[in-house]
mmCIF file of C-alpha atoms and ligand atoms in Angstrom:
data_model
loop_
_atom_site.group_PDB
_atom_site.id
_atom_site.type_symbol
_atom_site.label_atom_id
_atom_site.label_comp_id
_atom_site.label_asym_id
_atom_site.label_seq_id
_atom_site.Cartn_x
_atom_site.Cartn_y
_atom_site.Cartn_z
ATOM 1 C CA UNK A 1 0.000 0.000 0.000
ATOM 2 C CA UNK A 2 1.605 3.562 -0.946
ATOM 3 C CA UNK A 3 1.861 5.874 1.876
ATOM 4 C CA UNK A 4 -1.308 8.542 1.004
ATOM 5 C CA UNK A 5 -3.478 6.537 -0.727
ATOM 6 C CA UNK A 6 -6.674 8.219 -0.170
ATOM 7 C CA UNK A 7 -5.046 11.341 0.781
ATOM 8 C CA UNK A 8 -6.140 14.252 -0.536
ATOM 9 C CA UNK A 9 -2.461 17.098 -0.687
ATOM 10 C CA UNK A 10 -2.503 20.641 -2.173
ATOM 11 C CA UNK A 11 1.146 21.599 -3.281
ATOM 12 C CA UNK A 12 1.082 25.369 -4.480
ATOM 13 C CA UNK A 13 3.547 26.521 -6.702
ATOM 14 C CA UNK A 14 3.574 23.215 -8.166
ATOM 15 C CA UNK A 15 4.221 24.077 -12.296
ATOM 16 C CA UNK A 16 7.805 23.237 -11.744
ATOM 17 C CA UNK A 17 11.034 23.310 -9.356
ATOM 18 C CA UNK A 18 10.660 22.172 -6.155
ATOM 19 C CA UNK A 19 6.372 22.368 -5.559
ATOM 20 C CA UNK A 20 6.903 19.765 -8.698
ATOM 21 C CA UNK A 21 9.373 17.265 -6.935
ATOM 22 C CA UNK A 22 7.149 17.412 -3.894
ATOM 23 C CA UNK A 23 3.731 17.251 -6.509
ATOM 24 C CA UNK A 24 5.021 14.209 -8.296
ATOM 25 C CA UNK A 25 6.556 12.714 -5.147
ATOM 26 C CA UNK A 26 3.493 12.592 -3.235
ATOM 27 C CA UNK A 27 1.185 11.859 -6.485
ATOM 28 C CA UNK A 28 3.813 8.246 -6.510
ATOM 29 C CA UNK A 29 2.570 8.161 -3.033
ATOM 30 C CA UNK A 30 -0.698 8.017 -4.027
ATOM 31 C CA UNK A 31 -2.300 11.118 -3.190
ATOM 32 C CA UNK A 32 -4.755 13.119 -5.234
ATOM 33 C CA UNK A 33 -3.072 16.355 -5.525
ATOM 34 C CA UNK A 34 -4.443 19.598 -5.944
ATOM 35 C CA UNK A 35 -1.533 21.863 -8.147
ATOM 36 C CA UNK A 36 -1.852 25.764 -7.366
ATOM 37 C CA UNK A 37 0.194 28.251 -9.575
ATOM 38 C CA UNK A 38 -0.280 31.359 -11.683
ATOM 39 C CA UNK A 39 0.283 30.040 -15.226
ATOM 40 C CA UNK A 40 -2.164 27.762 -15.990
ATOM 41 C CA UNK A 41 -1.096 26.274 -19.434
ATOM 42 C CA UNK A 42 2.482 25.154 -17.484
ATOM 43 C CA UNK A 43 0.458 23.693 -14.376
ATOM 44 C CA UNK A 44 -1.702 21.229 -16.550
ATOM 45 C CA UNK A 45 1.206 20.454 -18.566
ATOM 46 C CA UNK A 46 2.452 19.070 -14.827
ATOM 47 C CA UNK A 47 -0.765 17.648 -13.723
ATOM 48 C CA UNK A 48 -1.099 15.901 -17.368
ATOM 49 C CA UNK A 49 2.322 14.400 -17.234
ATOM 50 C CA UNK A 50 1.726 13.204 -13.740
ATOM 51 C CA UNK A 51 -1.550 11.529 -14.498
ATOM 52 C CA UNK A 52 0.221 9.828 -17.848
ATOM 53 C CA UNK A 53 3.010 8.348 -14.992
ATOM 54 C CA UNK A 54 -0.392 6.524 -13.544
ATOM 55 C CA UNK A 55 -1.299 9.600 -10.803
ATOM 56 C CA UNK A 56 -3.822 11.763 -9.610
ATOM 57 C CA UNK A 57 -3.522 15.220 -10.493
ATOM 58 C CA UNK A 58 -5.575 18.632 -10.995
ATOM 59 C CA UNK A 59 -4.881 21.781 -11.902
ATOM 60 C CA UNK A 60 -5.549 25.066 -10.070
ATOM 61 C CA UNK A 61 -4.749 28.539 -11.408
ATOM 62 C CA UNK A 62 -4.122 30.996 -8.406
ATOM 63 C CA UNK A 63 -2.125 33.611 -6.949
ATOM 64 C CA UNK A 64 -1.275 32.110 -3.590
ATOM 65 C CA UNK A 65 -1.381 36.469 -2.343
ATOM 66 C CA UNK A 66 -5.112 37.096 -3.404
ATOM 67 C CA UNK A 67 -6.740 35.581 -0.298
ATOM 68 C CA UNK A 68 -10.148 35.351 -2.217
ATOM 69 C CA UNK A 69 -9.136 33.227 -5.751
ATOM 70 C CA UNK A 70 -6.893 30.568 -2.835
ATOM 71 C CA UNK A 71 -10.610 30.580 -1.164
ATOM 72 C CA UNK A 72 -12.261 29.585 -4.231
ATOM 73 C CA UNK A 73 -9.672 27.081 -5.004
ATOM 74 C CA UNK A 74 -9.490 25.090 -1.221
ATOM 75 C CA UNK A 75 -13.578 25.674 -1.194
ATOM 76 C CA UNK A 76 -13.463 23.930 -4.739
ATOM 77 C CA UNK A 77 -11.746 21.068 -3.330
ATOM 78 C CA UNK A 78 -13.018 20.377 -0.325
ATOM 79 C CA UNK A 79 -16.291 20.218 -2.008
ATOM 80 C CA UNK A 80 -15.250 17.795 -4.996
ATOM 81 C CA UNK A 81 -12.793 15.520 -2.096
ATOM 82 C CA UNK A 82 -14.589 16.102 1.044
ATOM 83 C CA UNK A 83 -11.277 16.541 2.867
ATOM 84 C CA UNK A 84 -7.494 18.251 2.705
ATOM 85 C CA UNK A 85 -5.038 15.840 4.402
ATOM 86 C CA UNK A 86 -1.978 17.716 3.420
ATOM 87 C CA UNK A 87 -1.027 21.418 2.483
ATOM 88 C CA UNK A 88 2.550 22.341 1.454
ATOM 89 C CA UNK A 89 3.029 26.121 1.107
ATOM 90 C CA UNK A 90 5.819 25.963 -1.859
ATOM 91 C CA UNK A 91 4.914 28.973 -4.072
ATOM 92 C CA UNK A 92 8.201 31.824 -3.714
ATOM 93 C CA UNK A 93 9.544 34.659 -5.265
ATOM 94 C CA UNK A 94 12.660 36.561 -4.642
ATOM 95 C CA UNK A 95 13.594 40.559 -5.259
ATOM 96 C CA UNK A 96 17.299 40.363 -4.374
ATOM 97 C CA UNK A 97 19.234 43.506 -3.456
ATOM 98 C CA UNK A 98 20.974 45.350 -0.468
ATOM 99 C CA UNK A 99 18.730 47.163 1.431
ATOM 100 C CA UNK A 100 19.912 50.496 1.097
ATOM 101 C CA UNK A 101 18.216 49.952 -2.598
ATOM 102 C CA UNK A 102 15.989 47.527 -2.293
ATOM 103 C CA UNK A 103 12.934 48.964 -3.554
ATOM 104 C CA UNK A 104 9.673 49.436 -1.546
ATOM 105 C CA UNK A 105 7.877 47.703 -4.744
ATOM 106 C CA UNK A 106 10.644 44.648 -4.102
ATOM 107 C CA UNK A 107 9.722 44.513 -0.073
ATOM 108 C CA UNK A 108 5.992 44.061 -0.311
ATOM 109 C CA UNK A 109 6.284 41.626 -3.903
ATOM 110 C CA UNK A 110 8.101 39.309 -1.782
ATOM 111 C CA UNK A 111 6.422 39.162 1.890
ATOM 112 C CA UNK A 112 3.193 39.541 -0.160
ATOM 113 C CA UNK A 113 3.759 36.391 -1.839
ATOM 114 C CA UNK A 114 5.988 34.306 0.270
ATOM 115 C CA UNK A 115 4.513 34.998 3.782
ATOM 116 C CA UNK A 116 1.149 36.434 2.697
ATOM 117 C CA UNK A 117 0.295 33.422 0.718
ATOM 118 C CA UNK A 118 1.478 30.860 3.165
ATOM 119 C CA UNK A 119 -0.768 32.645 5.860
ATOM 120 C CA UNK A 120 -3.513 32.608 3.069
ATOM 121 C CA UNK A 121 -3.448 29.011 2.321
ATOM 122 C CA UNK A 122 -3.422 28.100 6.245
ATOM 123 C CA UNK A 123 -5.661 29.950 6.830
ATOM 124 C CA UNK A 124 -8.064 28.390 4.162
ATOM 125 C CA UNK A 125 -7.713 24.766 4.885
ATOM 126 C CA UNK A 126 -7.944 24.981 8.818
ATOM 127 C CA UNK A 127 -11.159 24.491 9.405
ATOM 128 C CA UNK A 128 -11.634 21.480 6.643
ATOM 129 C CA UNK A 129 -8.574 20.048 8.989
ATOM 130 C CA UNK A 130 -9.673 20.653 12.281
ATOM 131 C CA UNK A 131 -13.298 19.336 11.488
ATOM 132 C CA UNK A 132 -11.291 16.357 10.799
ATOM 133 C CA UNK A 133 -9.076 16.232 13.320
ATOM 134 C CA UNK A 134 -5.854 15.694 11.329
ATOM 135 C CA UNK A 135 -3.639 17.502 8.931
ATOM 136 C CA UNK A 136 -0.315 18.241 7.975
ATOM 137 C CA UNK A 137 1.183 21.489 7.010
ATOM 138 C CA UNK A 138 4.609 22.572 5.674
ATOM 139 C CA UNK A 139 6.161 25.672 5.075
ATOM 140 C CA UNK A 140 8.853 25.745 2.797
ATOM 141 C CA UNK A 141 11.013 28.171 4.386
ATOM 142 C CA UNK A 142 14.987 28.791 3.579
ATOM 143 C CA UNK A 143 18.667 28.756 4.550
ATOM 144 C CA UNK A 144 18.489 32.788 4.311
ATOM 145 C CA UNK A 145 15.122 33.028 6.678
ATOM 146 C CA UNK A 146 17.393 30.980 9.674
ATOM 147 C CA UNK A 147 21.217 32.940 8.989
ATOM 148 C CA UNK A 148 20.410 35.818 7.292
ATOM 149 C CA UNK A 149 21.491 36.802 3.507
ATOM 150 C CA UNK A 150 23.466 39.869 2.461
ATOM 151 C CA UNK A 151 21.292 40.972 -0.667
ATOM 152 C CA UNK A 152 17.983 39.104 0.293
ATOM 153 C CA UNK A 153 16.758 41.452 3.337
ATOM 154 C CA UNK A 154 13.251 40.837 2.001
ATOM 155 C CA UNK A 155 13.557 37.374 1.466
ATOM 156 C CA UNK A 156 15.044 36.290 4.602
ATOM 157 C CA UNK A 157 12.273 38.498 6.578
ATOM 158 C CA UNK A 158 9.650 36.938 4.381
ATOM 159 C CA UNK A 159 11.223 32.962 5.569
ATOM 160 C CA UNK A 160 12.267 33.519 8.996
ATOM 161 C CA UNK A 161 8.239 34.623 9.118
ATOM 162 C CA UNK A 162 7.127 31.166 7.581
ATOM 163 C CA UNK A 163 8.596 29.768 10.733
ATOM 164 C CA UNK A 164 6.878 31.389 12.971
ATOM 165 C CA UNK A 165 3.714 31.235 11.394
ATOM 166 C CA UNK A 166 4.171 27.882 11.529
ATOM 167 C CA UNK A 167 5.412 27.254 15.027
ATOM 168 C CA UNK A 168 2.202 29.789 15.940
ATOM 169 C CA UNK A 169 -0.148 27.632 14.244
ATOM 170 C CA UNK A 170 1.841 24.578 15.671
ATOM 171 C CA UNK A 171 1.008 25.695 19.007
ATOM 172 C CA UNK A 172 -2.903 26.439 18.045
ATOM 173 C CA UNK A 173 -3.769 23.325 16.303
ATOM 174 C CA UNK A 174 -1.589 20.496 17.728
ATOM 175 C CA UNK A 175 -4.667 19.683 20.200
ATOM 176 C CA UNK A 176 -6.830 19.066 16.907
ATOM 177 C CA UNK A 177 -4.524 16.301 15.918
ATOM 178 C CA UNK A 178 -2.754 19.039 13.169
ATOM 179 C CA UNK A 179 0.837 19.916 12.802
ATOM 180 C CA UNK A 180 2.772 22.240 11.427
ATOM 181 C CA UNK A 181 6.514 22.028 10.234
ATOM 182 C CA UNK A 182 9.258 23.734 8.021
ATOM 183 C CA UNK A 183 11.453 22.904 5.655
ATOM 184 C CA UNK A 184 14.500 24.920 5.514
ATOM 185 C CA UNK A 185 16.556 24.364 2.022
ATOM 186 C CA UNK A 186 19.726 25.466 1.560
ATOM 187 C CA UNK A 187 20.976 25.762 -2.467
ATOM 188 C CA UNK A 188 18.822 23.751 -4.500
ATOM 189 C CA UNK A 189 19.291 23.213 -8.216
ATOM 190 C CA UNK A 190 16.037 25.366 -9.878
ATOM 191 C CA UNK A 191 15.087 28.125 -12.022
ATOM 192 C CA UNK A 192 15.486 29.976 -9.219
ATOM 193 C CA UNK A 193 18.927 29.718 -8.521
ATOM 194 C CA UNK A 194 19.620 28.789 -12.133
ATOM 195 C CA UNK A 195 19.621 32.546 -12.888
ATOM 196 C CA UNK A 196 22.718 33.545 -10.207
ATOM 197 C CA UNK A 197 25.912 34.604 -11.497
ATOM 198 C CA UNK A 198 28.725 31.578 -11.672
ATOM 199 C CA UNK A 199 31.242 33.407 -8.958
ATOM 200 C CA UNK A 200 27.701 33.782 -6.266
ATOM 201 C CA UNK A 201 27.116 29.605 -7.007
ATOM 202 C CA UNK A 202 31.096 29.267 -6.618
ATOM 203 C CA UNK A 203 31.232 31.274 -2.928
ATOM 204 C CA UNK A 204 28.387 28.879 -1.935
ATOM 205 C CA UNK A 205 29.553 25.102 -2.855
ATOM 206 C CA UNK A 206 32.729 26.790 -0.827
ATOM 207 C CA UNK A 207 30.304 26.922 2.084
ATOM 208 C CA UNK A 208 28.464 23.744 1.797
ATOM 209 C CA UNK A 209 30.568 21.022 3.584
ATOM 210 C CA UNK A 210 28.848 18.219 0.989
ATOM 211 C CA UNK A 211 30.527 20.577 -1.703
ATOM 212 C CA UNK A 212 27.197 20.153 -4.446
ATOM 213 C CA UNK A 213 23.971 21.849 -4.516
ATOM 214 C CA UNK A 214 20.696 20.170 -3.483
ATOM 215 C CA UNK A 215 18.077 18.723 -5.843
ATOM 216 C CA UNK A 216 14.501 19.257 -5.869
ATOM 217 C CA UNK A 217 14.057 15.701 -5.063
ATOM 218 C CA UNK A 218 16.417 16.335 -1.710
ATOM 219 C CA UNK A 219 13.182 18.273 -0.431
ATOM 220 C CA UNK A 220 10.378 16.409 -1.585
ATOM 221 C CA UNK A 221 11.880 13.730 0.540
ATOM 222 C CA UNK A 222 12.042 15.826 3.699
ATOM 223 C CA UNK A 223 8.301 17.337 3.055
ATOM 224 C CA UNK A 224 6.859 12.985 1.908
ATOM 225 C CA UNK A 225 8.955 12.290 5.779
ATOM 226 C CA UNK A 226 6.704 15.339 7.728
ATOM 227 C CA UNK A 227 3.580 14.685 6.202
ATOM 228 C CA UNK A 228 3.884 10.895 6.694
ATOM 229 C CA UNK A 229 2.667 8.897 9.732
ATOM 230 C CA UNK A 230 6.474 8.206 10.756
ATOM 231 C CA UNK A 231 6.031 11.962 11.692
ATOM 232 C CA UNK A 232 3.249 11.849 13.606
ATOM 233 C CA UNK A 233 4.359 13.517 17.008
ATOM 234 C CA UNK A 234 6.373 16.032 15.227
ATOM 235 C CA UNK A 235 5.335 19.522 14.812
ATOM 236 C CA UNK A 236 6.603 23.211 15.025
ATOM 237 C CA UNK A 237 10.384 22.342 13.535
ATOM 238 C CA UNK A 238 12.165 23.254 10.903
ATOM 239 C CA UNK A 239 14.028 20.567 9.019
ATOM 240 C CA UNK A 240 17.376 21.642 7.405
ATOM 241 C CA UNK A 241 18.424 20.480 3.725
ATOM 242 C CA UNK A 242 21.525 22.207 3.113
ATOM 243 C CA UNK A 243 24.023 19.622 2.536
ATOM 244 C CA UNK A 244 25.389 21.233 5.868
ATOM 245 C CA UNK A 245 25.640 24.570 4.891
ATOM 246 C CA UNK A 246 23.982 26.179 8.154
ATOM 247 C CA UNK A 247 24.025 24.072 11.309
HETATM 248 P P1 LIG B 301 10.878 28.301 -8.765
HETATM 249 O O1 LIG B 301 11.496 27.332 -9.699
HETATM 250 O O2 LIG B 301 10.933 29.756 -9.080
HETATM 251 O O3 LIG B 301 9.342 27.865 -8.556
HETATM 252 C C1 LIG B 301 8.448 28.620 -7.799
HETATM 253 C C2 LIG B 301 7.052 28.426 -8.345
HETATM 254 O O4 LIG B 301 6.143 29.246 -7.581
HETATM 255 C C3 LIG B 301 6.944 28.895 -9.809
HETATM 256 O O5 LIG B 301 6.210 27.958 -10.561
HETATM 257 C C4 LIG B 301 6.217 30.216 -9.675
HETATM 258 O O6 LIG B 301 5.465 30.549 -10.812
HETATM 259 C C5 LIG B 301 5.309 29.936 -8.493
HETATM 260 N N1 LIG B 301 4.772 31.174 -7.944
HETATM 261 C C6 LIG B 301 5.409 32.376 -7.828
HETATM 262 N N2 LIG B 301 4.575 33.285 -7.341
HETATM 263 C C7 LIG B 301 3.385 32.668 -7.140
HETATM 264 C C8 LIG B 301 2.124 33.103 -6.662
HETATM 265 N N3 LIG B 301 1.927 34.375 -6.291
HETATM 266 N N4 LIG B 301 1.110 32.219 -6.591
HETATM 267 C C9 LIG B 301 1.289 30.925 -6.987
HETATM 268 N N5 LIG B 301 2.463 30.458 -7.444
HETATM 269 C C10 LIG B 301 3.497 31.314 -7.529
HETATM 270 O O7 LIG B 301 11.487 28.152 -7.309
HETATM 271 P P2 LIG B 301 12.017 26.885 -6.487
HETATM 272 O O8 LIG B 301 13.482 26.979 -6.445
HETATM 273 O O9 LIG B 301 11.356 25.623 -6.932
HETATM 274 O O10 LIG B 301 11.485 27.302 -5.050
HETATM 275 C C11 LIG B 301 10.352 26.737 -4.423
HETATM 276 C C12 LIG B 301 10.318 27.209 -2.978
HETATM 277 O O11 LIG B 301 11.510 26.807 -2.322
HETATM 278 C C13 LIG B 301 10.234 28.725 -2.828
HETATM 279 O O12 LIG B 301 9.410 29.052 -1.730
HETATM 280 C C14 LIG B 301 11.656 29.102 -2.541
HETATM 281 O O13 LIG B 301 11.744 30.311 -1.838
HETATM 282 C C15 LIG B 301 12.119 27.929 -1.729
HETATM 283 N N6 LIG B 301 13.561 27.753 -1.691
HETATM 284 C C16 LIG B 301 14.280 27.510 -2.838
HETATM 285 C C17 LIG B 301 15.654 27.356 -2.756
HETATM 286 C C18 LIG B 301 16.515 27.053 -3.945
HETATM 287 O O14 LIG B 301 17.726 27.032 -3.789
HETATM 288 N N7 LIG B 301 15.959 26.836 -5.129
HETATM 289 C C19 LIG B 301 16.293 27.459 -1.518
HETATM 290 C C20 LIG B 301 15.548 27.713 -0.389
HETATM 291 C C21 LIG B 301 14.187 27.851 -0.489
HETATM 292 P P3 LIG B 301 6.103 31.524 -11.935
HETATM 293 O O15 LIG B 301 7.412 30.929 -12.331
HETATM 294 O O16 LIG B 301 5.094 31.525 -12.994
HETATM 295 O O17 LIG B 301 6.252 32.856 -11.251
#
């Protein structure tokens, strides 16, 4: 029997990266998942491909910040499933630059997204998962949001706060048989970091003690081992996959 068979997971920013690895991961697992990102036409490509590899997958075009399209899409579901076992708060967005330029615009697009949207989405599934007395959140959170990172003020801010939201709700919900974890990544191979200059990716394999950057699939294995039942009686903690890099 696969792990979440019968489980019901939403994975937002799922159309590629890391929400994928953790999307396809826990579709192998046997959950239905529920994809959430802004481009549509990439997402189904995701959920399509996953469904061709034997899976369950759907499609759900939303901006994780607007509070009342993540409503329509975690009403939608619970409606068409009956339940949400699992949410993973993936979507991110950085606006790198020191603060004495970072731009107000740059701020707000980044805690709007990254800690907005996570506080969104939690908010939206609670009471499907307290009714039923289980549920499993995690926040994926960063290396920069536990040490700090020169250049990603905003960033950092917007991760350190995914912690604590989640420790908060950690602390509200464990009674309800609900808990609430991070994951903290260090450098992992993505679009995201894809797009850094050679002598910035250089300056951090220098720093990371396994001397090679994560992979997607490195995360997805943390996030399948928190929302799992080996996981049970663990809540409000933030697992590290940084090959080392911060401990
Ligand atoms: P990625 O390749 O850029 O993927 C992020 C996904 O989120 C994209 O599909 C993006 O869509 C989507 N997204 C952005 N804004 C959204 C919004 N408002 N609503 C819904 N979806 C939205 O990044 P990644 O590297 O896989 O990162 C995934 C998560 O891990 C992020 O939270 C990131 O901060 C975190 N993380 C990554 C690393 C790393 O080294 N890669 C390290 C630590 C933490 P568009 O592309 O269409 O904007």
């Amino acid at each position: 029997m696969r792990r979440f068979e019968g489980r019901v997971s939403i994975v937002t920013g799922a159309s590629q990266g890391i929400g994928e690895a953790i999307a396809r991961d826990l579709a192998a697992e046997g959950a239905a998942v529920v994809l959430v990102d802004v481009q549509l036409d990439k997402l189904e490509a995701v959920a399509r491909s996953i469904a061709d590899a034997g899976g369950k997958a759907e499609a759900h075009q939303a901006d994780v910040a607007d509070a009342a399209a993540v409503e329509r899409v975690v009403t939608a579901v619970a409606a068409t499933h009956g339940r949400i076992d699992h949410l993973v708060n993936n979507a991110g967005i950085t606006r790198d630059g020191l603060l004495m330029r970072l731009r107000e615009e740059d701020w707000d697009a980044v805690i709007r997204v990254n800690l907005k949207g996570t506080f969104n989405f939690s908010k939206a599934v609670i009471r499907t998962m307290i009714a039923a007395k289980y549920g499993r959140i995690v926040n994926i959170a960063s290396v920069a949001g536990l040490m700090g990172n020169a250049g990603q003020a905003n960033y950092a801010a917007s991760k350190a706060g995914v912690i604590a939201l989640a420790r908060s709700l950690a602390r509200e919900v464990g009674v309800r048989g609900i808990t609430v974890n991070a994951v903290a990544p260090g450098f992992i191979a993505t679009a995201m970091t894809d797009v850094l200059p050679e002598d910035v990716k250089k300056a951090y394999l220098e720093i990371i003690p396994m001397k090679k950057f994560g992979l997607p699939k490195d995360v997805a294995s943390a996030v399948r081992f928190l929302l799992s039942d080996d996981a049970a009686y663990i809540t409000g903690q933030v697992v590290s996959v940084n090959g080392g890099m911060y401990m």
